[in-house]
XYZ file of C-alpha atoms in Angstrom:
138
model
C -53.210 10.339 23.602
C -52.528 13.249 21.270
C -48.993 13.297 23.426
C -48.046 10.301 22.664
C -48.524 10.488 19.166
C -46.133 13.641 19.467
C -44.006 11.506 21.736
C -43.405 8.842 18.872
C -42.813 10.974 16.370
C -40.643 12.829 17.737
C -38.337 10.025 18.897
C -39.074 8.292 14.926
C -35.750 8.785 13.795
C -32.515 7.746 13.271
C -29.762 7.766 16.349
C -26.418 6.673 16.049
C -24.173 4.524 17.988
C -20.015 4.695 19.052
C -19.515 3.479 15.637
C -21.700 5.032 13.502
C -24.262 2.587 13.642
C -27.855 3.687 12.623
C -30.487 2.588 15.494
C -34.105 3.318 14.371
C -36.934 3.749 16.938
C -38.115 0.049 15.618
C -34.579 -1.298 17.034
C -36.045 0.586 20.408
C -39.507 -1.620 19.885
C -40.759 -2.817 23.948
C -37.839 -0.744 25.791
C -38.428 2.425 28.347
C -36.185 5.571 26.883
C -34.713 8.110 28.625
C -33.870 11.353 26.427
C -30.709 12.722 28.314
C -29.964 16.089 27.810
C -26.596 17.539 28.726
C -23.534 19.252 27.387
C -19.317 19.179 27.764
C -19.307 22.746 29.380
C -21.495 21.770 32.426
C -19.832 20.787 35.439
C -23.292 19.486 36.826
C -23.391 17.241 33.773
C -19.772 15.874 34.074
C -21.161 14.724 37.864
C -24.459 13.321 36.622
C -22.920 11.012 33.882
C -21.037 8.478 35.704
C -23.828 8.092 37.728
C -26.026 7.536 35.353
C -23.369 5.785 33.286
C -22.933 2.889 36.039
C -26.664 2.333 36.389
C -27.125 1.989 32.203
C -24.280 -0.584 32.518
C -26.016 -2.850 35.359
C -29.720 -2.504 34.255
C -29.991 -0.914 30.628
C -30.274 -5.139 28.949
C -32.339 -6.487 32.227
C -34.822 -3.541 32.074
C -35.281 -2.980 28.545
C -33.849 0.487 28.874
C -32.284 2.726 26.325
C -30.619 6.475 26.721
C -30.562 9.043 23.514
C -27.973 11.431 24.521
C -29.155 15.356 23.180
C -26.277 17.546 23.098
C -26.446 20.694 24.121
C -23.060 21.398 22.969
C -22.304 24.286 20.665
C -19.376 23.134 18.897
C -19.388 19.951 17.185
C -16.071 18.936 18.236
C -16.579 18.943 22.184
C -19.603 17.251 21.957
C -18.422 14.276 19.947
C -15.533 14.110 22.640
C -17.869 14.018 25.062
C -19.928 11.288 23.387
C -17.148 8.995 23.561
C -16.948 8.953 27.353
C -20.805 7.476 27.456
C -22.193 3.762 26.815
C -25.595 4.824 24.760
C -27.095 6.066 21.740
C -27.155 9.640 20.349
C -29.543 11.957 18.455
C -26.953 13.230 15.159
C -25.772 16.244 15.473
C -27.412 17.563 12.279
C -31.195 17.009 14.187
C -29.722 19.088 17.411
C -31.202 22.577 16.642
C -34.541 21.119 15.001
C -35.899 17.759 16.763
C -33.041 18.209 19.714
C -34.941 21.041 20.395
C -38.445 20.216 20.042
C -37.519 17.337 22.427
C -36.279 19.752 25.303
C -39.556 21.604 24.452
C -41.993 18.623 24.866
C -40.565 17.279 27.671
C -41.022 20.983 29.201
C -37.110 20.567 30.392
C -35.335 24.096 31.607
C -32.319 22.908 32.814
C -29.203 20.590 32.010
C -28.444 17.774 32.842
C -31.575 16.535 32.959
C -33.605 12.854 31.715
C -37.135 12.764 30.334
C -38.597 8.920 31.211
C -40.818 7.348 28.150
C -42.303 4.261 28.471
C -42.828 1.393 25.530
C -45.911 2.831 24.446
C -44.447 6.384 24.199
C -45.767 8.455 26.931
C -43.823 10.576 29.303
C -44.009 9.232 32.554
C -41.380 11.025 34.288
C -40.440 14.237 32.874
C -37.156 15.005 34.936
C -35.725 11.812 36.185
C -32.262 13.147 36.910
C -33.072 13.995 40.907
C -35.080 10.673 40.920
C -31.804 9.038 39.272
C -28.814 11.338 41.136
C -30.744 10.971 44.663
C -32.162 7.353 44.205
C -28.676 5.680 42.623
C -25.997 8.243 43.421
């Protein structure tokens, strides 16, 4: 229990859409989320994202599914280039090196790209996703 608490917290914030639209967790009320954490500079995350693109297209409304992207970009710039080839929401880029990285902690991630699985009540049922997602969907 003492995760999930941690869980929510850490997600209680405010994301941002392709136009600059503040989403709150509340907006996220009832849905699964999927923290997805990749960068611009890696190749393995320029495969990944179309994949995982297509499937957030076809099932993100019917499943009650949303992604938060978490750069791991280093340069502003690049990553907000990047952003604009994906269909979900985003952790701000001023939260990166505080909560983006306390989320990569908690989710006990080492490697990029990779997708943490939370369900509606907050707890981490599937703490890398991205094989699950890559070999299940790909």
């Amino acid at each position: 229990a003492a995760l999930a608490t941690n869980v929510r917290e850490l997600l209680d914030t405010v994301y941002t859409d392709h136009s600059g639209n503040e989403i709150h967790l509340a907006d996220l009320k009832g849905k699964y989320i999927s923290l997805y954490f990749s960068a611009s500079w890696c190749g393995g995350c320029r495969k990944f994202a179309p994949i995982l693109s297509d499937i957030y297209k076809k099932i993100s409304e019917e499943k009650g599914w949303e992604v938060i992207w978490v750069t791991h970009d280093r340069v502003e710039a690049e990553g907000d280039k990047y952003f604009d080839e994906m269909p979900w929401i985003r952790l701000p880029w001023n939260q990166i090196g505080g909560r983006g990285a306390q989320m990569f902690k908690l989710t006990k991630q080492r490697f990029i790209p990779s997708i943490t699985m939370i369900d509606p009540d907050f707890n981490v049922i599937n703490p890398e996703a991205s094989a699950d997602i890559e070999f299940g969907y790909g």
